[in-house]
Each structure stands twice: as C-alpha cells, then as structure tokens.
XYZ file of C-alpha atoms in Angstrom:
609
model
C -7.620 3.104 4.187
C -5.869 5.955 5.855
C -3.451 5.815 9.208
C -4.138 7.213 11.597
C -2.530 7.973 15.139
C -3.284 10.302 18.244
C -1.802 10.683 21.444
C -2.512 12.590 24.721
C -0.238 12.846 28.097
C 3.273 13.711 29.628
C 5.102 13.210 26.859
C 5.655 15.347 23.828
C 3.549 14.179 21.028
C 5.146 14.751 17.640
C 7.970 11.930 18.017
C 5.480 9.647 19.256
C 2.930 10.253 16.644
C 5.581 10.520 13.858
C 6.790 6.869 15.176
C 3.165 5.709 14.735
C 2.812 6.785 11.469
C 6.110 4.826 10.460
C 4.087 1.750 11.512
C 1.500 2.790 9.681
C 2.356 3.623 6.593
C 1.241 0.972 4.753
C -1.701 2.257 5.003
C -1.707 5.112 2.844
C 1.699 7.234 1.721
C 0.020 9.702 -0.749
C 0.980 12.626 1.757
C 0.732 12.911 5.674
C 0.151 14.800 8.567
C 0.721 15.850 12.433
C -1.285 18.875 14.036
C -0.540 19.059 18.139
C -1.801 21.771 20.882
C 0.376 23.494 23.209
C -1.448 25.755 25.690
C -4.197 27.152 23.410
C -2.049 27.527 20.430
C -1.895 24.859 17.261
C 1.097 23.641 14.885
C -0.281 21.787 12.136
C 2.642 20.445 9.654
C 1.518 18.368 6.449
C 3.413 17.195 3.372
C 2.505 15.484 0.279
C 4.137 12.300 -0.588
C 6.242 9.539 1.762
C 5.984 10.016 5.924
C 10.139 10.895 5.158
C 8.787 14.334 3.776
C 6.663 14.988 7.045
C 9.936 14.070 8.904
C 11.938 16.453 7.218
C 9.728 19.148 7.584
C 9.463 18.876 11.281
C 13.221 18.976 11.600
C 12.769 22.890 9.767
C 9.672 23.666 11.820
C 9.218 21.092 14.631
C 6.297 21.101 16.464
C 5.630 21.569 20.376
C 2.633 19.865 22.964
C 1.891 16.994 24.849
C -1.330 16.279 22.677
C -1.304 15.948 18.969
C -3.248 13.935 16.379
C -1.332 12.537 13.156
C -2.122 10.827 9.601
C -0.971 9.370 6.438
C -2.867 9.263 3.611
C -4.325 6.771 0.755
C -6.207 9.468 -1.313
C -10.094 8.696 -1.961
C -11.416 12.339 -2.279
C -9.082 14.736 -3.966
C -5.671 14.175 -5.679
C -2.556 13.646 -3.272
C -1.572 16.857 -2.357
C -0.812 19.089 0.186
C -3.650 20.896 0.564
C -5.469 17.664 0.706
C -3.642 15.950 3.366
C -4.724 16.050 7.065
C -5.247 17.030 9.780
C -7.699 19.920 8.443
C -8.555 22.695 10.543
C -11.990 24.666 10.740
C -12.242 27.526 13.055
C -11.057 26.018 15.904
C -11.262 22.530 14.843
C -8.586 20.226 13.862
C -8.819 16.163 12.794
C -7.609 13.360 11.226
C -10.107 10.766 9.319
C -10.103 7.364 7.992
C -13.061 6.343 5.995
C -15.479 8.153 3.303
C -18.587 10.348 3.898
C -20.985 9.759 1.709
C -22.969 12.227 1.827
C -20.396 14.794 2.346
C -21.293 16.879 -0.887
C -24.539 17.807 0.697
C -23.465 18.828 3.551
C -20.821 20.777 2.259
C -23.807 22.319 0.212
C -25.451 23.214 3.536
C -22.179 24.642 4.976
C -21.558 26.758 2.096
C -24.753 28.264 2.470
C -23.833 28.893 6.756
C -21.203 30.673 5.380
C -18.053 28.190 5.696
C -14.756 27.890 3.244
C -13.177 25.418 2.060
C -9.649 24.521 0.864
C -9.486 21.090 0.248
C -11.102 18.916 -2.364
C -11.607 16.345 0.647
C -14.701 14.517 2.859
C -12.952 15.104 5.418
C -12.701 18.760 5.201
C -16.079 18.586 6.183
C -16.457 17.068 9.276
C -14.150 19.901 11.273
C -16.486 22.541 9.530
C -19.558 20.571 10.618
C -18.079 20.391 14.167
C -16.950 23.557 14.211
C -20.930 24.392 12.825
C -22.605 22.690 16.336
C -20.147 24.893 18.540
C -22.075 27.495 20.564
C -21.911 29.372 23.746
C -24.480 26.139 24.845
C -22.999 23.510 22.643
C -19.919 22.426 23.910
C -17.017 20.409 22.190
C -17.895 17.089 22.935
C -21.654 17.598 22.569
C -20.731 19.047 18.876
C -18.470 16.117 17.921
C -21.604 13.924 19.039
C -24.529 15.848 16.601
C -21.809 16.278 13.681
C -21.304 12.732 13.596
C -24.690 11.488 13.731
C -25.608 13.862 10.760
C -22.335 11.616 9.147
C -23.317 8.536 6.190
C -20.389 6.740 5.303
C -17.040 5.130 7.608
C -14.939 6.816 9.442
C -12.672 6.647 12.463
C -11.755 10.464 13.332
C -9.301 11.975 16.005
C -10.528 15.307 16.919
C -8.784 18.306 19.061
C -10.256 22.130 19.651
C -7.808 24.768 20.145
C -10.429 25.992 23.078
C -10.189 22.823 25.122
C -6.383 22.185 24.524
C -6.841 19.272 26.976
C -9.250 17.186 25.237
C -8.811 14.648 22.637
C -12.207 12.568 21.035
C -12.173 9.765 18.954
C -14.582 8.143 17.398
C -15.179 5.502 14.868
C -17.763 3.759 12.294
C -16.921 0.785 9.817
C -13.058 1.755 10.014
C -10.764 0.813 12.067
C -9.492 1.868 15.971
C -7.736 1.119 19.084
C -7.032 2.929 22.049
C -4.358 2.118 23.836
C -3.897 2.640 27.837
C -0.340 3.692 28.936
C 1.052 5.103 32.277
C -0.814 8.417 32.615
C -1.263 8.483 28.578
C -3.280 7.498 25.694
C -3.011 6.409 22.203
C -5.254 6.214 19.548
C -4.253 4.453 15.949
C -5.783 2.644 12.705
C -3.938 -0.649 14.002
C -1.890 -1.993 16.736
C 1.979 -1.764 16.135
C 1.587 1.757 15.516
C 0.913 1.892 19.436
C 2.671 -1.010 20.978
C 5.873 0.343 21.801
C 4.421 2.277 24.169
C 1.432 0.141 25.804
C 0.291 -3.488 25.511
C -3.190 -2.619 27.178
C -5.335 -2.070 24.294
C -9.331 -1.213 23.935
C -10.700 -1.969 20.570
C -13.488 0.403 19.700
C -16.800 -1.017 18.264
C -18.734 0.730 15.629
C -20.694 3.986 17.071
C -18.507 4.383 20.319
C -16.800 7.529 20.698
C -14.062 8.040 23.655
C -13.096 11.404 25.285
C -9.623 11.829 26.589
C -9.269 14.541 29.345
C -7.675 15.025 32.428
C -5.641 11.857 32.906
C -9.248 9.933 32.157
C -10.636 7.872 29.072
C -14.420 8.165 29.318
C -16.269 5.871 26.939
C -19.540 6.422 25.153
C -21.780 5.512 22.477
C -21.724 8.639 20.158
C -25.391 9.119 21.416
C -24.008 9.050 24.805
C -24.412 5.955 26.710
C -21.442 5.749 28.851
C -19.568 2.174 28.459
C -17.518 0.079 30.274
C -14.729 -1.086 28.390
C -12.227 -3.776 29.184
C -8.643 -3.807 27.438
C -7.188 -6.328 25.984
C -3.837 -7.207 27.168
C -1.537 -8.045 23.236
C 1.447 -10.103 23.674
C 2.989 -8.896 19.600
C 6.435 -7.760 19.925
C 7.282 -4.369 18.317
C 10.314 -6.114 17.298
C 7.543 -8.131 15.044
C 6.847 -5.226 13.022
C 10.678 -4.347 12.324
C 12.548 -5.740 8.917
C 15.062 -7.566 11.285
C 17.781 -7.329 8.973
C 16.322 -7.941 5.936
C 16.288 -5.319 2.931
C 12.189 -4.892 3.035
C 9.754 -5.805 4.683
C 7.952 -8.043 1.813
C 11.375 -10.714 2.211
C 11.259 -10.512 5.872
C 7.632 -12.076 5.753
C 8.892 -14.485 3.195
C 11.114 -15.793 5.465
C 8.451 -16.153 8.355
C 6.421 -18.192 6.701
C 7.909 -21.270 8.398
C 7.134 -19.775 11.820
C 3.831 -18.398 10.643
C 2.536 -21.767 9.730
C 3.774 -23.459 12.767
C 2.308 -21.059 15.255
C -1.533 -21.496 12.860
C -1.183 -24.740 13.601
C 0.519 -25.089 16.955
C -2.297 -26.385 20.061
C -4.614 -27.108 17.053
C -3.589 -30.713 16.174
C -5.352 -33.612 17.814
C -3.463 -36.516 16.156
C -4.583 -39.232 18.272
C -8.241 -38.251 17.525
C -7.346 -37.363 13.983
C -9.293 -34.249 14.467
C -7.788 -30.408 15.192
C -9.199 -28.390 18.201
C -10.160 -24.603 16.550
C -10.526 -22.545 19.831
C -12.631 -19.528 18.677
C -15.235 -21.765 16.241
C -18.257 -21.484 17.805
C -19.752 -24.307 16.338
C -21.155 -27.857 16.965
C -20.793 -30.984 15.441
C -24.420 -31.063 15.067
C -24.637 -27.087 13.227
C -21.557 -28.281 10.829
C -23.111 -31.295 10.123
C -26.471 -29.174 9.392
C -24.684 -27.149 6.392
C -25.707 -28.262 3.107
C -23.534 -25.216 0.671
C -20.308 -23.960 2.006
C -20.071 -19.948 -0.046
C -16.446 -18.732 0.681
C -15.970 -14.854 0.259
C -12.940 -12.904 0.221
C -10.736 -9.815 -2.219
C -7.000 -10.294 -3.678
C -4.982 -12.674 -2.409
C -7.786 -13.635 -0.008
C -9.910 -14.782 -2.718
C -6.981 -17.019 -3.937
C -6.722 -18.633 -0.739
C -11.056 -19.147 -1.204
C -10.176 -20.972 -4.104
C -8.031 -23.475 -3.123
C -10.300 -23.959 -0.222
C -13.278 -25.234 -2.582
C -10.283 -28.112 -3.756
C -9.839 -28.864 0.311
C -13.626 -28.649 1.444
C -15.597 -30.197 -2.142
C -12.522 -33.011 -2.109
C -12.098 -34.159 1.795
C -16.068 -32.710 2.797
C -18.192 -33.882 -0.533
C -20.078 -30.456 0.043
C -20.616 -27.784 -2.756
C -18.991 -25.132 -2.266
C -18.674 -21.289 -4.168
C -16.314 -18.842 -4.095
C -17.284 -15.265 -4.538
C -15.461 -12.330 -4.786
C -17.029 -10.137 -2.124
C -17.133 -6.471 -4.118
C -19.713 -8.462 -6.362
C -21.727 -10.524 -3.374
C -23.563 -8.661 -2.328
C -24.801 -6.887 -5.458
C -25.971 -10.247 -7.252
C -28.849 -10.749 -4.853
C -27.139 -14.356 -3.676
C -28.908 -17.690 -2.926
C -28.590 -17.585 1.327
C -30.319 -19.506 3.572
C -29.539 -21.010 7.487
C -27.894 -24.216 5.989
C -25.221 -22.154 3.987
C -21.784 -21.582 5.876
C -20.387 -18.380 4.343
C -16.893 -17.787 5.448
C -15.300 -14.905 4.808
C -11.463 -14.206 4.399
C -9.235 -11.178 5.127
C -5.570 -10.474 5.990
C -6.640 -7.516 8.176
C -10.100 -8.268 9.205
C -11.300 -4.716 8.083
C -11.421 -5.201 4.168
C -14.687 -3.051 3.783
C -16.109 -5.000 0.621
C -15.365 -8.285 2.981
C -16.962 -6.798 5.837
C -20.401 -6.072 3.817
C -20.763 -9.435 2.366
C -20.417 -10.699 6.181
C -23.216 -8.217 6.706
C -25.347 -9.350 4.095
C -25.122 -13.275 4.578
C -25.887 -12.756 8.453
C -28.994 -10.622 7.173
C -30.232 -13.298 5.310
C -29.776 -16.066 8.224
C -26.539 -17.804 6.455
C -24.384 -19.463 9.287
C -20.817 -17.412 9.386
C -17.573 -17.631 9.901
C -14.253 -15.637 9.454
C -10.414 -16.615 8.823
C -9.002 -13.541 10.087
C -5.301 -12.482 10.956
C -6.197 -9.607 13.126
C -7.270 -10.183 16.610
C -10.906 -8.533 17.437
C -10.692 -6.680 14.083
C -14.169 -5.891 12.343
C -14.850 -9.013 10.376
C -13.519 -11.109 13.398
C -15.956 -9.777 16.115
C -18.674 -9.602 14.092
C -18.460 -13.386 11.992
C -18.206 -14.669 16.068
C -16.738 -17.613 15.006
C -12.976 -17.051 13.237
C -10.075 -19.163 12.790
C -7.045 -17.014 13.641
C -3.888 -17.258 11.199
C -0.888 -16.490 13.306
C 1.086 -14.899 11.075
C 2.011 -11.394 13.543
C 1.791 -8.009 11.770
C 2.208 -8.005 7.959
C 3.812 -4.694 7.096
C 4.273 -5.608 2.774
C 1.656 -4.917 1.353
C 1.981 -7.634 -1.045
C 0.634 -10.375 0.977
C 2.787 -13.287 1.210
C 2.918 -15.031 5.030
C -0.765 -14.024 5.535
C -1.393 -16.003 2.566
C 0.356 -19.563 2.928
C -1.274 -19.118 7.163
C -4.751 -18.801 5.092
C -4.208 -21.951 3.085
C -3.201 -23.619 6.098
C -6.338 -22.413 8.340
C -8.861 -23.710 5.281
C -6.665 -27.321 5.412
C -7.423 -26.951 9.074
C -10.921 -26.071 8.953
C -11.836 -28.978 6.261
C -10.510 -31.894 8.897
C -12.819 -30.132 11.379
C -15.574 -29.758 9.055
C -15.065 -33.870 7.628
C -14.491 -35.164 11.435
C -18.368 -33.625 12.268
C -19.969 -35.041 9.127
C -18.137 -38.006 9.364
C -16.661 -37.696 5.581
C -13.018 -37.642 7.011
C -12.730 -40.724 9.475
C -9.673 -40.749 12.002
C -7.209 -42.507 9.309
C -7.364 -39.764 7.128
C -7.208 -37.354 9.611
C -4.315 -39.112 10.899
C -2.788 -38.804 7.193
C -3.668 -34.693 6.981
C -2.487 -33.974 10.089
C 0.843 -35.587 9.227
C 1.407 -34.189 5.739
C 0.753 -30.579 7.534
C 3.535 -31.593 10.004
C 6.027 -31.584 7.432
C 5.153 -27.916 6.357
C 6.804 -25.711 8.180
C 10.651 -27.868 7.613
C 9.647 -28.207 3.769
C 9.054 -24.509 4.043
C 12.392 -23.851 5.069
C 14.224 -25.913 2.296
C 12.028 -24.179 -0.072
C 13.437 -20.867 1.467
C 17.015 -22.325 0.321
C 15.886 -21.767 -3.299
C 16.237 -17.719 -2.903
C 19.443 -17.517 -4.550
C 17.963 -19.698 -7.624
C 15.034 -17.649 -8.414
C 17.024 -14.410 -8.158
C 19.379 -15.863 -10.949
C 16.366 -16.707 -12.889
C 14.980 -12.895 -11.996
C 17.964 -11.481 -13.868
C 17.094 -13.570 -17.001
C 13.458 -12.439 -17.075
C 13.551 -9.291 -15.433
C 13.079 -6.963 -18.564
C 10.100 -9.512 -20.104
C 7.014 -7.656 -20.753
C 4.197 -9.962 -19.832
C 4.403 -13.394 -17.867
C 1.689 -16.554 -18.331
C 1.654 -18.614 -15.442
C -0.140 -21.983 -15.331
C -1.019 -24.512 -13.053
C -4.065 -27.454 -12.986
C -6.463 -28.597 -10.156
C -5.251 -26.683 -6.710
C -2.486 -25.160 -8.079
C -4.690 -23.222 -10.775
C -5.193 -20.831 -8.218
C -1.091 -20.649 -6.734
C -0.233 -19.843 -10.916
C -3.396 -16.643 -10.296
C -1.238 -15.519 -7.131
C 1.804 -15.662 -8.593
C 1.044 -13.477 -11.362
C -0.813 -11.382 -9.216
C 2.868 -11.202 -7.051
C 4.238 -10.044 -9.972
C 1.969 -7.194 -11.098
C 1.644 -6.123 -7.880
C 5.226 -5.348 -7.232
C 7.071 -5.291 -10.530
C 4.092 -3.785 -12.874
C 5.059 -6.173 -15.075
C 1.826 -7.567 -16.998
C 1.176 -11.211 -15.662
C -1.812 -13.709 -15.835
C -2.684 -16.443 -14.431
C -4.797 -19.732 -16.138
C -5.675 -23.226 -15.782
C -3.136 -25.250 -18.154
C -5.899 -27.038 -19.503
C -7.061 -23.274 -20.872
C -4.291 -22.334 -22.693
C -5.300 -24.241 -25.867
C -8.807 -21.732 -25.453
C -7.033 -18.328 -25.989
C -3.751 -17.839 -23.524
C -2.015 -20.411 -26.131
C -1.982 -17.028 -28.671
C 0.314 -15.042 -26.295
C 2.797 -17.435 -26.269
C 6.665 -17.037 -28.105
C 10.077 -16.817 -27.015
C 9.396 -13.100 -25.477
C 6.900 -14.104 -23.019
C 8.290 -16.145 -19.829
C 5.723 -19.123 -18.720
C 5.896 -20.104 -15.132
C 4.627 -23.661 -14.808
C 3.053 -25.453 -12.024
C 4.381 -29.116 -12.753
C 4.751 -30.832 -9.353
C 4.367 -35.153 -9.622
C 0.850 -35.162 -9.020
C -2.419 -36.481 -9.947
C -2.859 -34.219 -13.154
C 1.314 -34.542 -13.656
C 0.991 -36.010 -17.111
C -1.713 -33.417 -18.149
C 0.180 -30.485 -16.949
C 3.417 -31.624 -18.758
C 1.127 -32.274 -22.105
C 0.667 -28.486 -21.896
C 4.326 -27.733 -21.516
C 5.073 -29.252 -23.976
C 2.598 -27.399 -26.554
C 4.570 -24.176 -24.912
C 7.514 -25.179 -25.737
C 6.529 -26.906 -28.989
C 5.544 -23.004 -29.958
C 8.695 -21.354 -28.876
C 7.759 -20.472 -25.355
C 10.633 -20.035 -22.835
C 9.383 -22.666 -19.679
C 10.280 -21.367 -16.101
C 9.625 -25.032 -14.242
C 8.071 -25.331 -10.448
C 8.850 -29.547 -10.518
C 9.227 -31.820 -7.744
C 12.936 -32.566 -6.247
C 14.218 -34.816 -8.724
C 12.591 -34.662 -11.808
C 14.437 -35.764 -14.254
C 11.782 -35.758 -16.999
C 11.061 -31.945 -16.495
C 14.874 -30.711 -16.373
C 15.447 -32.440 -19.904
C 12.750 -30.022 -21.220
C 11.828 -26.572 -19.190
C 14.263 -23.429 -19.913
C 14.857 -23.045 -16.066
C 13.608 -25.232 -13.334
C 12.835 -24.771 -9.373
C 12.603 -27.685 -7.454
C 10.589 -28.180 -4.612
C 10.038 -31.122 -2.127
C 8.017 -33.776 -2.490
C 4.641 -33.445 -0.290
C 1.306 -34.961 -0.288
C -0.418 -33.251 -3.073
C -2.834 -30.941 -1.211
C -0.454 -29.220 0.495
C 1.459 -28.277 -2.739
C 0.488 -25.250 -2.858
C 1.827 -23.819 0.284
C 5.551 -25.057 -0.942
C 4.822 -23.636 -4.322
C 3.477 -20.590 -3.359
C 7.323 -19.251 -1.944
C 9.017 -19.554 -4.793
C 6.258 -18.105 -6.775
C 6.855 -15.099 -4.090
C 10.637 -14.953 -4.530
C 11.013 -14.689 -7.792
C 7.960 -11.821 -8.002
C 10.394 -9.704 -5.033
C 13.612 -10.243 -6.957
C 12.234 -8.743 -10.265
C 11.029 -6.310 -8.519
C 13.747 -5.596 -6.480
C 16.067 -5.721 -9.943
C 13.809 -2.971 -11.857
C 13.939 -0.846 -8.853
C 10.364 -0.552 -7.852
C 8.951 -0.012 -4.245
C 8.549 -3.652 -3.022
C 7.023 -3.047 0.239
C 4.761 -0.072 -0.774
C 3.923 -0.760 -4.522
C 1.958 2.406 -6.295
C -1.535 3.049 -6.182
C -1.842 -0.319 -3.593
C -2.892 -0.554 -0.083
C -2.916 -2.749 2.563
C -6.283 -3.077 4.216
C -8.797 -1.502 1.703
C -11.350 -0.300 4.383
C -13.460 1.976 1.773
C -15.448 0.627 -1.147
C-alpha cells in the first residue's frame, strides 16, 4: 500500500514527483524516495520517516533530470528504514514498487547463487536484481522488464528506469494500483489520481498484466507478454483544489465538513420521486436478475464492513431478503455457500482493498451475481464487479474514513429502493417516503456540523479516559462499532463498540465512573430499550455521553453530557449520528496531540494481504 509516482518529459522531475508524493502520502509515510536520470548519470535520494525528511534532503543535495521515478513507503518487508526505502538500484537498474512478491525469497535464493548482493531486507530489492539478471548484449531493457516480471508471484505496480537507456521509463502493474496520465509532451505515472492531476486531466488506467513504455515523446502500451494495446484515456473532472485542506487544520475535519456535499452529489440525478424509484447509472442489472436473487452476502474491511452492516438493517427490513455480512480477509478462506442467485456486493473506499478485491474474485468464480459500492472511478474492484454504485465523495486524503463512510450508507439506502422497486417489496408510497427522508440529509447534516464546538468541550472532559464503551441498538449497533473504531484509530485510546442489549452479557463489567459510555439514544423504535440500558450504566456509576434527539427532555435529566441531533426518519439515523461520533473521535485526538490525518501503523487503501 505504497505511493508511488513517475514522471518523464520537459520538465524537471524532482519537484513534480516530490509534489506527487505529497498527494500520496497517505499511502505509506514509513520513509520515501526519488531516484531521476540526467544524461546517463543517476541521483537517487531516500529518507526514512515523513515525505518532509525527503524534502529536506533534496534542499542539501537536490537532484537534476527530466525523468525520475519517486515513492513513499508503508513497510511490508523489512523495518522502516533507510536502507529499506526505494527506489533500489541493481547494476544499472533503478525502481519503485507497490505490492508484495511472494515468492521473492526464492528468487533471491537463485540470485544469490548468480552472484548478486543485496542491501535491503525488501521484495522489492529483488525485482531490479532480477531485471538487471535478463540484461544481455541480446536482451534489451524492455524485453528484461517483460521475462523478470513474468517469473514475479504476488502484486505489484513498478516504475522502472536503466541508467543505459536514460530515455526510457516502464511501468507496469498486477493487483495494485496505476494510472498514467497524458500531459503536453509528458507523462505521469502514480498509485492514484490527485497525485497527477495538477498537471493532466487525461488519464489511462492500467489493467492487471499491461505494462507501458515511455520513450521518445511516445506511450506504447502492451500486455507484459507483449501484445500491443490500444488504450483510451479517461478525461477526470476532480479538482486538485479537492485534495487540499481548504483552510481547515487536517485533512480528517475538512472531510467532516464535506459530508453535506458528499451526500448530495451520491444522490444527485439518482432520485426518481415521481416513480418512487432511484435511477443507478452504472448497475448493470435488470428488474428481472434482481428479482432472481434469493441471498444478498455483503463483503467489505474497516469502516466498509460497518457500512455492510447497516446495510443488512436497510435490505432484510425494506427487501424481506436474507442477507450476510462478511468480513472479506475471512471470505474467502471459509469455503462460503455461493451460487448464481446470491448478490455479493462488495464495499471499499478506494476500490483496491486487496482482501476486498479477492472475495470479488472468489464469488464471481463460483457464479454469485456481483456488485461493488466503490468511491474510486475505474479502480480494481469497480471494473472488475461491472456493476458499482459510485459514492461521490471526491478524494479522501484522512485516513480515518469519515465522508466515504456516511456516502456508503447512503449508496446501500439507495440501492435497497432499487432492489424493493424490482421485487415489488417497496411499492411507490414508500419509495415516495425514502426518497423524502434522504432529501432532508444533506441540511440535517449541516446542523449536525453546528455541534463541533459541543463535542470539543465534551473532548476536554474525556480526553485523558483510558477506554470508551459505546452502545447503540438495531441500526445504530453498528454507528456505536464505528465510533469506537474513530476513536482508536486516531486517539489510541482503547474503545469498543456493543449492542446495548449486550452489555448485561459481559461489557456491563467494564463499567464505573473512569470509563466514558457514548450512547446511541435517538426517539426510535427500540428508544425505551436503549434508555433501560442507560440507565443500568448509570445505576453502576458510569459517566453517560448522550447522542438524543433535539429536544429530549427525558435524556438531559439523566446522561452526564448530551449531543443533540435532529429528528429524522429512523433509518437514516445513522448518517446524522455518525458526525458527531466523528467529531468528538478528531477533537480527542487533536487534544492528546496525535497525528489525525496519518494515525501510526494505519493506511489508507490496504492493497496487500
């Protein structure tokens, strides 16, 4: 889940690389890297730790050429360090690599034995000396990018340059991530697209076992066996501006506050109120095949999986279809119950979550019916599920996922009027009704926003708590499990999530006047039940932090500290509750100093296994 970026033309490379690797560093920031050619000579500058470490060092020792490839790394093999960041270099072989080999100890084995050295504890280390291995007086470069990689098992996406053809640039790419982009007498290469789009809006997204060759002024695509391809770009309308913190103090509360927008633009052409029905423009399916599924299986990781979860409340309530939800790291290892009248759907923020993209893989193998709700535009997941419902949320650069998430829950609310209107279970009335109470989102979003400065003064009275115990009932069971997970995430304080009806089963222990308990209580159908269970909290000492509905007078006589949210039709609760849930996780964090928008050890897309 590494970044990387490469570029090739007119321009010197460094700044523009560097710049790309400020987009992307998200997706790794254990150490980083830029290596460029000028003439037949290299500069290869790495540093361990943040990108602002590579950028000081190339103020000391900058770097010259108008071709260069650059990284930043999310460890897998070896420790962060400096020998262990990229690019590597072998003979005359340098790269950049995104992915893992798996089978890269054997090779190295067979390298050793040829003779070749290694520095690094990395994978990737080994794919410059396997290149460097195929280069003979009759194997030239591109020919000996093409037989290393098809000795490769594993993922990547490399950027490769050789000191002897200081023109030439290859890419190439297998179950990670890449797009090319097309500028004025340039290329780019990167992990994702903001890294590239100040520069070019005219991008070509790789598919898995196509290599490209940059070289004089020309981008020649291939299979890496060496079919040439034709390949049409893909004009992106995303602002760079999109991808900047526009004013706000991280990234993470920037996103926050998009959430409004985010949920308008999901639902925006989608919304066929006279018909009571919404129009989903890249679901590839009939009437006829939805009304054919029998099981609905919903797979996704994180925050994803949250999302999943509330979906099985949307799709088993509105649909009257059984439906799982399966965390996709274990899916495919459990030998699951597929067949062609189960819809699986699988979830991801970026579209290139590996352990997402293999359950996809298995459910099509075993005829299942799929289908993807996908944030990334003709990612992995979304090209290959066929049929996707995009969530217009724009480029989330937190890695705590926060708009991504409320545009999820709004695509599965979407996707279960669809799904009801073809089998008939939701009839035009109660479409009418959904498509009304989803209306009133994106306003009620914005009030909610209005509650920032109350759940930062309730941050400051919890802030130094050691453990949280969030609980919620029905749909917002899973909103209490993302909240806590928002809190671990970015404030490594310890946090869990339950159904209130649980707590008398074991979480009920935990509970006295040093543990915080965040409380899903909004007037609902299963309000009485939830505020039976705050009460036994409070009965036992516990210090109540209140999520109520506007005007609750019942709950402000009794909860510690409320947050009041408007009143909504109850499936849609969880969106509203979600943001608060969000703020208060960002102003702990913020509080006990801790790096919001890149918390440790955490990624944003996890593209390896």
């Amino acid at each position: 889940m590494c970044g990387i970026v490469g570029y090739i033309g007119g321009q010197q490379a460094t700044p523009i690389i560097l710049d790309g690797l400020r987009k992307l560093e998200y997706r790794g920031y254990d150490s980083a890297g830029i290596a460029t050619l000028n003439g037949g000579e290299s500069g290869i500058r790495r540093s361990e730790g943040k990108l602002v470490n590579l950028d000081n060092l190339l103020r000391d020792h900058p770097l010259a050429g108008s071709i260069g490839i650059g990284h930043t790394r999310w460890a897998t093999h070896g420790r962060p360090s400096e020998i262990n960041a990229h690019p590597h270099k072998a003979g005359p072989v340098i790269l950049v690599h995104n992915g893992i080999i798996e089978n890269y100890l054997q090779l190295k084995e067979q390298l050793k034995q040829a003779g070749h050295t290694f520095k690094s504890e990395t994978d990737t280390e080994v794919i410059a000396h396997l290149v460097e291995e195929k280069l003979t007086s009759e194997v030239d470069f591109e020919k000996a990018v093409r037989l290393a990689l098809s000795e490769l098992r594993g993922a990547y996406a490399v950027c490769i340059l050789n000191e002897q053809e200081p023109g030439t640039l290859i890419a190439a790419k297998l179950g990670s991530p890449m797009v090319v982009g097309l500028g004025q007498g340039e290329f780019l290469v990167a992990s994702d697209i903001p890294a590239i789009l100040a520069h070019t809006r005219e991008m070509v997204f790789m598919e898995d076992g196509e290599m490209v060759v940059f070289r004089n002024g020309e981008a020649a695509f291939s299979t890496i066996a060496g079919e040439r391809l034709d390949k049409k770009p893909r004009h992106i309308d995303w602002s760079p501006l999109m991808a900047e913190k526009g004013g706000f103090k991280h990234f993470m509360l920037k996103e926050i506050h998009e959430q409004p927008r985010a949920v308008r633009d999901t639902i925006a052409g989608r919304l066929l109120e006279e018909e009571g029905d919404v129009y989903l423009e890249d679901l590839a399916f009939s009437d006829r095949q939805l009304a054919a599924v029998k099981r609905v299986v919903i797979v996704a990781c994180g925050t994803s999986w949250h999302a999943a979860l509330v979906g099985k409340f949307y799709l088993e309530g509105y649909c009257r279809i059984p439906v799982e939800v399966d965390i996709a790291s274990e899916f495919r290892y459990r030998n699951p119950v597929i067949d062609e009248q189960t819809l699986v759907m699988v979830i991801s923020q970026s579209g290139e979550t590996a352990d997402t993209l293999a359950a996809l893989r298995e459910a099509k193998s075993r005829g299942a019916v799929v289908m993807a709700v996908c944030n990334v535009v003709d990612s992995s997941i979304a090209r290959e599920a066929g049929s996707v419902i995009y969530t217009h949320a724009g480029p989330e650069i937190g890695v705590a996922s926060t708009k991504a998430f409320v545009t999820q829950l709004t695509a599965l609310y979407l996707f279960t009027i669809r799904m009801g209107r073809a089998t008939c279970s939701i009839d035009s009335h109660t479409g009418h009704r959904m498509i009304a109470a989803l209306k009133q989102v994106p306003p009620l979003l914005e009030e909610v926003l209005k509650l920032n400065a109350v759940t930062e003064r309730i941050a400051k009275k919890y802030m130094n708590a050691r453990d949280f115990l969030y609980l919620g009932r029905g749909r917002n069971f899973p909103i209490a499990l993302e909240g806590a997970l928002k809190l671990k995430e970015i404030s490594y304080i310890h946090a869990e999530g339950y159904p209130a009806g649980e707590m008398k089963h074991g979480p009920i222990a935990l509970i006295d006047e040093d543990v915080p308990v965040v409380m899903l209580v909004p007037k609902n159908s299963s309000y009485e039940k939830t505020l039976s269970n705050m009460e036994e909290v409070i009965a036992r000492g516990g210090r109540v932090i209140a999520l109520c509905s506007k005007g609750d007078a019942e709950i402000g006589k009794q909860a510690e500290d409320i947050i009041q949210i408007p009143s909504l039709d109850e499936d849609l609760d969880p969106l509203l509750l979600s943001v608060p849930l969000q703020l208060l996780a960002y102003h702990i964090s913020v509080l006990k100093g801790t790096d919001v928008d890149q918390p440790r050890n955490l990624a944003k897309s996890v593209t390896v296994e």
